[in-house]
XYZ file of C-alpha atoms in Angstrom:
546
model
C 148.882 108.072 113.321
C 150.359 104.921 114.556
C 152.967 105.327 116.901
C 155.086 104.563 119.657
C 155.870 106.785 122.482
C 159.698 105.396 123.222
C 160.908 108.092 125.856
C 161.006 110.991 127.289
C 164.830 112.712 127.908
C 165.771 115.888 129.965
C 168.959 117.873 127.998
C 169.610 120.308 131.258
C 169.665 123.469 129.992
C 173.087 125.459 131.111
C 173.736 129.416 130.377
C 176.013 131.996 131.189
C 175.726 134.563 132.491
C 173.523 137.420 130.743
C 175.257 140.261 128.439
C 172.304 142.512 127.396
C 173.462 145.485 124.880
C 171.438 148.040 123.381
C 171.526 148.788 119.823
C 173.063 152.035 119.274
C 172.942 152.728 115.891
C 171.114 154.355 113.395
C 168.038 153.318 111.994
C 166.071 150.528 114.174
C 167.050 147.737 111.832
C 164.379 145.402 113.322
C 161.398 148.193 112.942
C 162.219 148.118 109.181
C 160.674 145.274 106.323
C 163.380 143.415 103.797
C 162.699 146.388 101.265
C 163.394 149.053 103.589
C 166.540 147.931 104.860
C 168.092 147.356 101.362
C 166.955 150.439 100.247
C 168.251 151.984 103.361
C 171.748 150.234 102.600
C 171.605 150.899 99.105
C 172.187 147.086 98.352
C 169.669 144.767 96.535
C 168.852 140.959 95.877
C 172.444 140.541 93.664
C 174.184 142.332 96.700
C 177.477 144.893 96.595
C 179.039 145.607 93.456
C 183.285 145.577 93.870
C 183.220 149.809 93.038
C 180.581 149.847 96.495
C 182.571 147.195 98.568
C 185.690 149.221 97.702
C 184.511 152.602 98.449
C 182.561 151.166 102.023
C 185.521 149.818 103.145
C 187.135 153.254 103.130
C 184.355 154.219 104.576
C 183.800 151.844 107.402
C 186.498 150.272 108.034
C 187.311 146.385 107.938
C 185.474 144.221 109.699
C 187.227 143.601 112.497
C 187.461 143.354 116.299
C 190.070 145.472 117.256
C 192.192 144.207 120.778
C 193.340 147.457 122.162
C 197.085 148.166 122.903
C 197.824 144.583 123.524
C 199.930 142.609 125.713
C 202.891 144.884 126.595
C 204.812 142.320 128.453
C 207.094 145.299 130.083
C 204.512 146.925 131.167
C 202.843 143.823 133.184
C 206.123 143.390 134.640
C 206.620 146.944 136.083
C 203.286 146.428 137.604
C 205.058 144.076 139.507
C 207.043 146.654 141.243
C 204.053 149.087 142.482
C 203.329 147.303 145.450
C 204.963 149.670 148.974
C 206.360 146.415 150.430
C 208.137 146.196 147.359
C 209.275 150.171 147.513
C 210.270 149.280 150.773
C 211.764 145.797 149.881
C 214.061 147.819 146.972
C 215.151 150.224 149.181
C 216.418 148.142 151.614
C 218.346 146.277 149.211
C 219.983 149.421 147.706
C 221.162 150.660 151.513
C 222.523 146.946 152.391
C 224.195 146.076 149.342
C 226.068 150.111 149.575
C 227.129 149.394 153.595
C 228.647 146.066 152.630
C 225.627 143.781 153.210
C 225.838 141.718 150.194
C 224.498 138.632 151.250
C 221.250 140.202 152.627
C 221.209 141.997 149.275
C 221.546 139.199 147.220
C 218.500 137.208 149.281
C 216.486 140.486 149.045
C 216.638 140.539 145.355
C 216.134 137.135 145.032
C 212.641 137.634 146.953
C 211.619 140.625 144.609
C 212.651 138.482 141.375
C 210.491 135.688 142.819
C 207.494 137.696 143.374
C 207.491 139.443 139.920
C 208.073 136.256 137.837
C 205.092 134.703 139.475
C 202.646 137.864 138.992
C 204.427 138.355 135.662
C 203.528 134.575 134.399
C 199.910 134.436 135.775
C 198.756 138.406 134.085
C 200.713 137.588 130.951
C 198.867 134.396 130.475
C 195.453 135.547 131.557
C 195.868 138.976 129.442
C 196.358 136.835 126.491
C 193.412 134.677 127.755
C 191.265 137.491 127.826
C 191.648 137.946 123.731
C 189.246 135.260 123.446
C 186.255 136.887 121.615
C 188.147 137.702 118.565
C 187.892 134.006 118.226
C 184.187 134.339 118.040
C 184.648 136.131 114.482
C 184.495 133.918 111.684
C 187.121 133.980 109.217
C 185.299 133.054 105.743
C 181.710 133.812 104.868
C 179.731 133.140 102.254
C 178.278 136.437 99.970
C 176.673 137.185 97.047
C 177.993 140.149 94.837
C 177.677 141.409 91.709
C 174.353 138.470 91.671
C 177.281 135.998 91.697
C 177.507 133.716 95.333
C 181.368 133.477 96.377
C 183.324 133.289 99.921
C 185.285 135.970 101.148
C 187.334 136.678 104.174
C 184.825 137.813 106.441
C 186.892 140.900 107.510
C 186.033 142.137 103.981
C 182.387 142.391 104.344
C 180.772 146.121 104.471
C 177.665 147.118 105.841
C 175.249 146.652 102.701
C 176.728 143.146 101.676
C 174.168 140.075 101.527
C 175.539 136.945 103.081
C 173.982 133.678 103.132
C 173.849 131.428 106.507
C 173.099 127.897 106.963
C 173.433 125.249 109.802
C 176.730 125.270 111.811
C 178.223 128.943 110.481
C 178.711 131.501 112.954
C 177.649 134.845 112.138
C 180.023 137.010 110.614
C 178.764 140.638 111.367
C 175.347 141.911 112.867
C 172.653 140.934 109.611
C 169.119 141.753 109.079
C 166.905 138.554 107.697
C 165.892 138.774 104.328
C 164.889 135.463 103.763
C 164.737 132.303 106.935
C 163.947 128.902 106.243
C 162.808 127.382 109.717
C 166.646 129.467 111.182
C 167.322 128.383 114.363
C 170.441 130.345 115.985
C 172.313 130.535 119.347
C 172.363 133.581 120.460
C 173.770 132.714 124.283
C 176.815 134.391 123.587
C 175.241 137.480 123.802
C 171.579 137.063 125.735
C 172.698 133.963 128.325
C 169.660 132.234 127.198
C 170.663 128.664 126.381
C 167.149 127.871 124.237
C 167.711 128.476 120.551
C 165.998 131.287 119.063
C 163.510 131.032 116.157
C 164.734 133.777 113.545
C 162.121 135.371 111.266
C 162.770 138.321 107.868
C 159.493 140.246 109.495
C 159.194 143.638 110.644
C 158.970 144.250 114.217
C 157.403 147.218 115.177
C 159.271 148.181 118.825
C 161.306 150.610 119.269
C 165.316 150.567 119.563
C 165.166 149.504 123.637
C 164.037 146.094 122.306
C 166.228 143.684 123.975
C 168.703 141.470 121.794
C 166.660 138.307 122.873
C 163.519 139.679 121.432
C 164.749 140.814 118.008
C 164.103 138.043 115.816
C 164.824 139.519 112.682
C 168.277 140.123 113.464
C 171.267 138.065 114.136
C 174.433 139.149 115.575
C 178.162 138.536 114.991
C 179.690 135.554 116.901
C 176.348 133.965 117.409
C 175.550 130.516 115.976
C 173.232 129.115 113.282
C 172.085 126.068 114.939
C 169.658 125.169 112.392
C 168.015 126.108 108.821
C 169.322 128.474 106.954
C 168.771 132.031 105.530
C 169.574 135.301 102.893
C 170.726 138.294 105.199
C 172.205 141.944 104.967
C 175.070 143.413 106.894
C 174.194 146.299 108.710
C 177.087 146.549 111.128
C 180.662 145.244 111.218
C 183.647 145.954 113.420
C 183.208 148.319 116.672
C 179.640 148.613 115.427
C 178.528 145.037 116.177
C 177.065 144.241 119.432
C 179.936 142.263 119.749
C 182.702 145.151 118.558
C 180.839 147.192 121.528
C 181.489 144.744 124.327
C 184.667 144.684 123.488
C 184.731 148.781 122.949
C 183.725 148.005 126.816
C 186.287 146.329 128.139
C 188.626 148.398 127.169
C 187.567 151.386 128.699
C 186.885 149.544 132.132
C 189.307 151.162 134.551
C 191.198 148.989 136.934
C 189.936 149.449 140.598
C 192.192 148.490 143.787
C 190.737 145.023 145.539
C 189.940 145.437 148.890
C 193.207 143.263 149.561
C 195.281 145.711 147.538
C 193.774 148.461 149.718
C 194.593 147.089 152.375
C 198.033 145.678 151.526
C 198.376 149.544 150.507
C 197.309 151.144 153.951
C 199.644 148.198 156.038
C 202.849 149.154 153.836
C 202.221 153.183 154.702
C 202.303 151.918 158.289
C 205.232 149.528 158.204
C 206.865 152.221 156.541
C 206.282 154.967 158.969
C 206.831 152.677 162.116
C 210.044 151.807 160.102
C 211.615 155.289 159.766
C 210.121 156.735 163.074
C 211.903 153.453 164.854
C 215.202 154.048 163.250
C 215.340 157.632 163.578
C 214.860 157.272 167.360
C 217.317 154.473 167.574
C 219.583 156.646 165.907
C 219.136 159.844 167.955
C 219.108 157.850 170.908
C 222.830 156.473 170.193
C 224.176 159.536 169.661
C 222.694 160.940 172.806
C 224.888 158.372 174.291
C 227.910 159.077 172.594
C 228.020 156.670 169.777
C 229.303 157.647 166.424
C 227.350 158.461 163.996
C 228.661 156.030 161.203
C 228.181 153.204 163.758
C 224.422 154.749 165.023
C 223.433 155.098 161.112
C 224.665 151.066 160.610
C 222.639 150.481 163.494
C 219.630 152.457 162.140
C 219.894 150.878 158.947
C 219.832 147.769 160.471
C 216.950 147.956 162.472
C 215.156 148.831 159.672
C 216.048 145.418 157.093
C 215.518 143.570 160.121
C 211.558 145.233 160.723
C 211.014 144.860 156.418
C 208.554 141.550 156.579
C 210.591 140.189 153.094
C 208.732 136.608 153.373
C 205.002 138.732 153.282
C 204.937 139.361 149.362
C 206.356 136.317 148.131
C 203.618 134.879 150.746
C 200.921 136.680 149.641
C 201.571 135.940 145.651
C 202.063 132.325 145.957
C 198.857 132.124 147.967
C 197.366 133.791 145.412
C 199.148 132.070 142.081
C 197.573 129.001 143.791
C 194.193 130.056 144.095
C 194.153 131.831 140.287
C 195.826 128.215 139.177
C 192.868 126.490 141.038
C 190.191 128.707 139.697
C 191.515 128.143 135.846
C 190.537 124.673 136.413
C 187.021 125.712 136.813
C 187.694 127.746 133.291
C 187.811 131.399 135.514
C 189.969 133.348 133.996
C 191.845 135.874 136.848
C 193.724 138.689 134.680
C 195.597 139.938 138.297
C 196.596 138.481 141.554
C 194.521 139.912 143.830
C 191.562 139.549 142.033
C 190.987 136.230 143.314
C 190.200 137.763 146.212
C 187.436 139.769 145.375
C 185.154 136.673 145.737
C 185.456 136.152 149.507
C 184.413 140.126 149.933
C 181.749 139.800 148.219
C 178.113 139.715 150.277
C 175.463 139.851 147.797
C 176.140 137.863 144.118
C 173.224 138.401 141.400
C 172.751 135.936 139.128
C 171.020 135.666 135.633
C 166.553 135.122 135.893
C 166.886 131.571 136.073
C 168.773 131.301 138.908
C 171.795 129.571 137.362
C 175.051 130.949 136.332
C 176.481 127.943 133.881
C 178.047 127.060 131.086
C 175.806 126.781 128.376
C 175.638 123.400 127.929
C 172.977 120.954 127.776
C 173.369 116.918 129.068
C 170.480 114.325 128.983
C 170.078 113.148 132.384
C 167.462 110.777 132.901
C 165.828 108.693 130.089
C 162.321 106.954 130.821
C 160.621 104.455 128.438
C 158.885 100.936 128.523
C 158.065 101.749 132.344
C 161.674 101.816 132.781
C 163.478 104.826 134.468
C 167.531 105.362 133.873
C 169.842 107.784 135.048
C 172.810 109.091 132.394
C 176.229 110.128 134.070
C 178.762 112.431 132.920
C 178.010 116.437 131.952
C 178.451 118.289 128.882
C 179.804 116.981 125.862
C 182.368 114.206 127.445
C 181.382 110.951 126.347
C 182.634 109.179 129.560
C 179.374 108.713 131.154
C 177.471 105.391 131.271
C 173.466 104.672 131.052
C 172.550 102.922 134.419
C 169.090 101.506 135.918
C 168.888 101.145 139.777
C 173.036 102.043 139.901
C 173.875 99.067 137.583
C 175.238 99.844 134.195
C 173.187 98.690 131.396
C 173.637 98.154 127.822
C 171.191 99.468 124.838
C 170.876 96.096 122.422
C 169.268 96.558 118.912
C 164.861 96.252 118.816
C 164.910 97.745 123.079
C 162.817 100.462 123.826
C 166.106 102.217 125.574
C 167.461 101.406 122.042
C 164.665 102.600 120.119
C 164.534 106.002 122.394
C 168.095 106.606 121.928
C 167.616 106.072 117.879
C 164.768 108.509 117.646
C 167.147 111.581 119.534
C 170.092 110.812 117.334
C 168.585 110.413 113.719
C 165.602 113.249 114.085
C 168.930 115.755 115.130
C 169.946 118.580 112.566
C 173.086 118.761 115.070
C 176.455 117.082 114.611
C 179.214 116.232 117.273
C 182.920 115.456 116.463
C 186.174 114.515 118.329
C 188.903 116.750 119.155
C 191.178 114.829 117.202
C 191.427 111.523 115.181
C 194.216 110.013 116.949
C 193.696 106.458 118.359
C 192.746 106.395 122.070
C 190.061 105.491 124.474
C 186.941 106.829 123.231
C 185.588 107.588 127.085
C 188.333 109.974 127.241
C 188.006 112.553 124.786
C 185.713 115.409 124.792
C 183.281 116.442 121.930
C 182.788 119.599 120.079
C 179.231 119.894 119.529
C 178.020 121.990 116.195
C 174.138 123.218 116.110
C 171.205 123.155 118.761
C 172.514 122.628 122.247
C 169.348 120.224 122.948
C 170.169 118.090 119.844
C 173.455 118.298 121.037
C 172.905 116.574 123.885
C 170.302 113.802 122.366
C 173.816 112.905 120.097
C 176.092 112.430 123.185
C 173.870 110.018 125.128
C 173.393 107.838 121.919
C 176.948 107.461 121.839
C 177.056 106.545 125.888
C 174.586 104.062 124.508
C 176.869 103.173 121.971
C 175.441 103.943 119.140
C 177.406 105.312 116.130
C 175.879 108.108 113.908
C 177.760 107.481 111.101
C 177.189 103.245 110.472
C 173.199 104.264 111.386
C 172.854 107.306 108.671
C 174.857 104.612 106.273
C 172.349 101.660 107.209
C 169.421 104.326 107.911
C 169.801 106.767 105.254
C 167.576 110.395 105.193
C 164.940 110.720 102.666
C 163.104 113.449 104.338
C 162.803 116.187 107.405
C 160.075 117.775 108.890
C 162.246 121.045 110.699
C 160.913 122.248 113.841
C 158.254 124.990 114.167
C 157.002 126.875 117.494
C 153.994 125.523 115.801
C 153.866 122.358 114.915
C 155.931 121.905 118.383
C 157.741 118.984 116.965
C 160.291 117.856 114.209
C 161.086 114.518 112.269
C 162.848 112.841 110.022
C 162.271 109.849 107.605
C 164.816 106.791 106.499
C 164.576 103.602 104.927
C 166.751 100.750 105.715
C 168.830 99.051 103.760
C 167.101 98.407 99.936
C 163.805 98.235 101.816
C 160.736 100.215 100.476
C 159.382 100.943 103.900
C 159.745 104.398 105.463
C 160.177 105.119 109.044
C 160.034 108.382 110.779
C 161.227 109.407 113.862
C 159.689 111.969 115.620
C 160.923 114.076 118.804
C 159.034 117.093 120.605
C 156.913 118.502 123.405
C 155.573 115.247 125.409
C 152.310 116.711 124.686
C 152.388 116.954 121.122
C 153.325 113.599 120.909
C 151.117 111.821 122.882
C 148.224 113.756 120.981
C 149.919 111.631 117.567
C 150.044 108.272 118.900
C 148.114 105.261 119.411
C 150.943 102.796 121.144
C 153.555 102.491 123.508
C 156.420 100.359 123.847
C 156.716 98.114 126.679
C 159.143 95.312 127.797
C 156.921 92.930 125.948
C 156.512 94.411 123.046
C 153.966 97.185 122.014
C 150.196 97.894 124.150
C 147.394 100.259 124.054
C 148.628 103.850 124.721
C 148.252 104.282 128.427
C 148.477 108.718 128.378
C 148.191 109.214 131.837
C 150.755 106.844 132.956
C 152.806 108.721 130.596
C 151.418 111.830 131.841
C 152.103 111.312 135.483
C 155.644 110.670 135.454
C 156.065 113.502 132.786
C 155.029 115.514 135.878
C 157.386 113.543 138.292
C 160.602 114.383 135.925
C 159.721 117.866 135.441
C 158.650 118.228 139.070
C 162.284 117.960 139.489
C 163.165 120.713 137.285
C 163.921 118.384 134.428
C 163.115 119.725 130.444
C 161.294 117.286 128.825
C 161.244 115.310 125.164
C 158.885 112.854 124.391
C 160.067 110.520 120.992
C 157.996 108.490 118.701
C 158.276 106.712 115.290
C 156.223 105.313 113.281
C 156.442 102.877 109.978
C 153.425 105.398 109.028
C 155.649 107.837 107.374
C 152.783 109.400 105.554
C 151.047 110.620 108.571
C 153.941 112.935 109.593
């Protein structure tokens, strides 16, 4: 094959945190073959009639995540109140505002009214926050029943029902594969792993402490199909999804004191001891003296407002407001106060096996072709990054090799990026939402920070043909034409290795040359010496020899 080696690109791979569950129902779906599990379900190739769908979701239920109690918003605000600096702080407004004190009343109850609107705001919000993963359940999905393909509200599917998947769907329940074509899904929600997963209808033969990761035949609610497509059958929905169980989890974590609240605990037990034990012998001190006791017991009562430390609460939450408020720009959600805390006490932090704890996301950020190394700002999917060589900003005109590179990674993509919204605007400013393989992904935002637009190339540069990716063949491609010409051109992006093994030429500043593999080899081991993941990209005018 002809072809020319035009870069190679580093998407840096980005994960959260790991989420391992085991699967703790009945039978090992992944141990079974296609047959077995629809005979287990009682389904078959035309799927559910409506008489089994009706009587299943008696039986199971509907599928659905279910969010507990809710937000009771009277009960966040009482929690506002169970703090003994407040007890104190109430108690002292009660005995001033009956001996005549009204003014030190009224500022005492303004205090407590401060501090619980604060708290209240911040929980409220982040409680609601926290219902985020019923936004991970898809609300249509595609069936077949009755041998008839329709789309249903996804809450209506049953364990038994045979759904069909393709690129950019999210799951709608935990599924067995019946049938893949070269699926592709993202199962980070669930596993932390950022790499797409390569989905298969065979039989495993494990046993049920198989990790999620490692059950390829399966694929689980709220995870994403990032590529290909495929025939399953529902085997859990609701609470029974791995998903349903996390959930199940949450809400039966109890609510442990922070070491702050502990100890905000022990020092209002002192204050209030020292408190009474102060005014008591003030009082019995006065009347040892001879003063009366109405005058001693004003006195007493005195002393005992004056000790209260009213500033320390409203203090201590507007400390803490403003760290929560600081941390939600780094997307941490803080359901309580003095959770924000927690973090400073904390002297050993694990993280996930590769070291990271991210965001699953992936950004290109180096680019080498034609000899020629350049660096690619910006993170994520925000387009307002720039491709720069030596510092200096530098443009990507039509027949390049940075041209031709960024080409390759945006027309051999399954993947598809859109804007937030369609409103006029500076570009640079808005933030993507990326649909399909987090690597391909990432290939589609540089292009654009190159400025090239997907849409005019697929017009000008139009599909006739894919080669998907395989673990096997290690790389995947896709052929145009342009224009009303007869010549086809693939495109070609995979492991650096792979490549090189298919070509015979290499772009250069002056055109094309001789293949020169271990120049091409020796800075593959410079970027990834770094830590960098690497794609090589070819094409070819050969299409044939794809």
């Amino acid at each position: 094959m002809n072809g020319r080696v035009s870069s190679m690109s580093k998407p840096l791979s980005m994960t959260t945190s790991p989420r391992e569950q085991g699967d703790r129902t009945a039978p090992i779906w992944h141990a079974l073959d296609p047959d077995a599990v629809l005979a287990e379900l009682e389904s078959g190739e035309r799927g559910l009639s409506e008489q089994q769908v009706a009587t299943r979701l008696t039986e199971y239920g509907r599928n659905e995540i279910r969010s507990g109690e809710g937000v009771n918003p009277w009960a966040i605000m009482l929690h506002q109140f169970t703090s003994p600096l407040i007890y104190i702080l109430m108690v002292a407004m009660v005995i001033t505002f009956v001996t005549g004190h009204v003014a030190d009343s009224i500022v005492i109850a303004l205090v407590l009214a401060l501090n619980a609107t604060i708290g209240f705001t911040q929980e409220y919000r982040a409680e609601h926050a926290m219902q985020a993963l019923m936004q991970l359940v898809t609300p249509m999905a595609k069936v077949r029943r009755n041998g008839e393909r329709m789309e249903i509200v996804s809450s209506e599917l049953v364990p038994g029902d045979v759904v069909l998947l393709e690129s950019g769907d999210r799951v709608p329940a935990d599924v067995r594969v019946l049938e893949a074509s070269h699926l592709l899904t993202d199962d980070s929600v669930l596993t932390g792993e950022s790499v797409v997963i390569d989905k298969t209808a065979s039989a495993i033969d494990a046993d049920e402490a198989l990790p999620i990761g490692d059950r390829k035949n399966m694929a689980f609610m709220g995870t994403a199909i990032a590529a290909g497509r495929a025939r399953a059958l529902v085997v859990a929905t609701g609470a029974n999804t791995q998903l349903g169980m996390i959930a199940g989890e949450m809400r039966a974590t109890e609510r442990a004191q922070t070491p702050l609240q502990r100890r905000m605990h022990r020092f209002g037990q002192i204050v209030s001891v020292v408190i009474v034990i102060v005014s008591a012998v003030a009082f019995v001190v006065g009347l040892l003296q001879g003063v009366p006791a109405t005058d001693m017991f004003l006195t007493a009562v005195a002393i005992a407002v004056a000790a209260i430390p009213e500033g320390l609460p409203i203090v201590m939450t507007v400390a803490l407001a403003v760290s929560v408020r600081r941390m939600a720009k780094r997307n941490a959600i803080i359901r309580r106060l003095p959770a924000v805390e927690t973090l400073g006490s904390c002297t050993v932090i694990m993280s996930d096996k590769t070291g990271t704890l991210t965001e699953n996301r992936m950004t290109v950020q180096e680019i080498w072709t034609a000899g020629e190394a350049y660096t690619v700002s910006g993170s994520g999917l925000r387009i307002d990054g720039e491709i720069a060589r030596e510092g200096e900003k530098v443009d990507a005109p039509d027949g390049s090799p940075l041209h031709s590179t960024l080409l390759a990674g945006m027309l051999a993509n399954e993947s598809d990026v859109r804007h937030y919204a369609e409103d006029p605007g500076e570009v640079e400013s808005r933030e993507l939402v990326g649909h399909g393989d987090p690597t391909e992904v990432a290939l589609l935002v540089a292009a654009i920070k190159g400025g090239l637009d997907r849409e005019k190339l697929l017009d000008s540069w139009p599909r006739v043909a894919d080669v998907p990716f395989e673990s096997e063949r290690q790389f995947s491609a896709t052929i145009h034409t342009q224009g009303k010409a007869t010549t086809q051109t693939a495109y070609v992006k995979g492991a650096p290795e792979r490549i090189l093994d298919m070509c015979d030429d290499m772009e250069s500043g002056d055109g094309t040359k001789p293949l020169d593999r271990q120049h091409i080899i020796d800075e593959a081991k410079r970027m990834a010496g770094r830590g960098l993941r690497l794609l090589a990209m070819a094409m070819t005018n050969d299409a044939q020899a794809v």
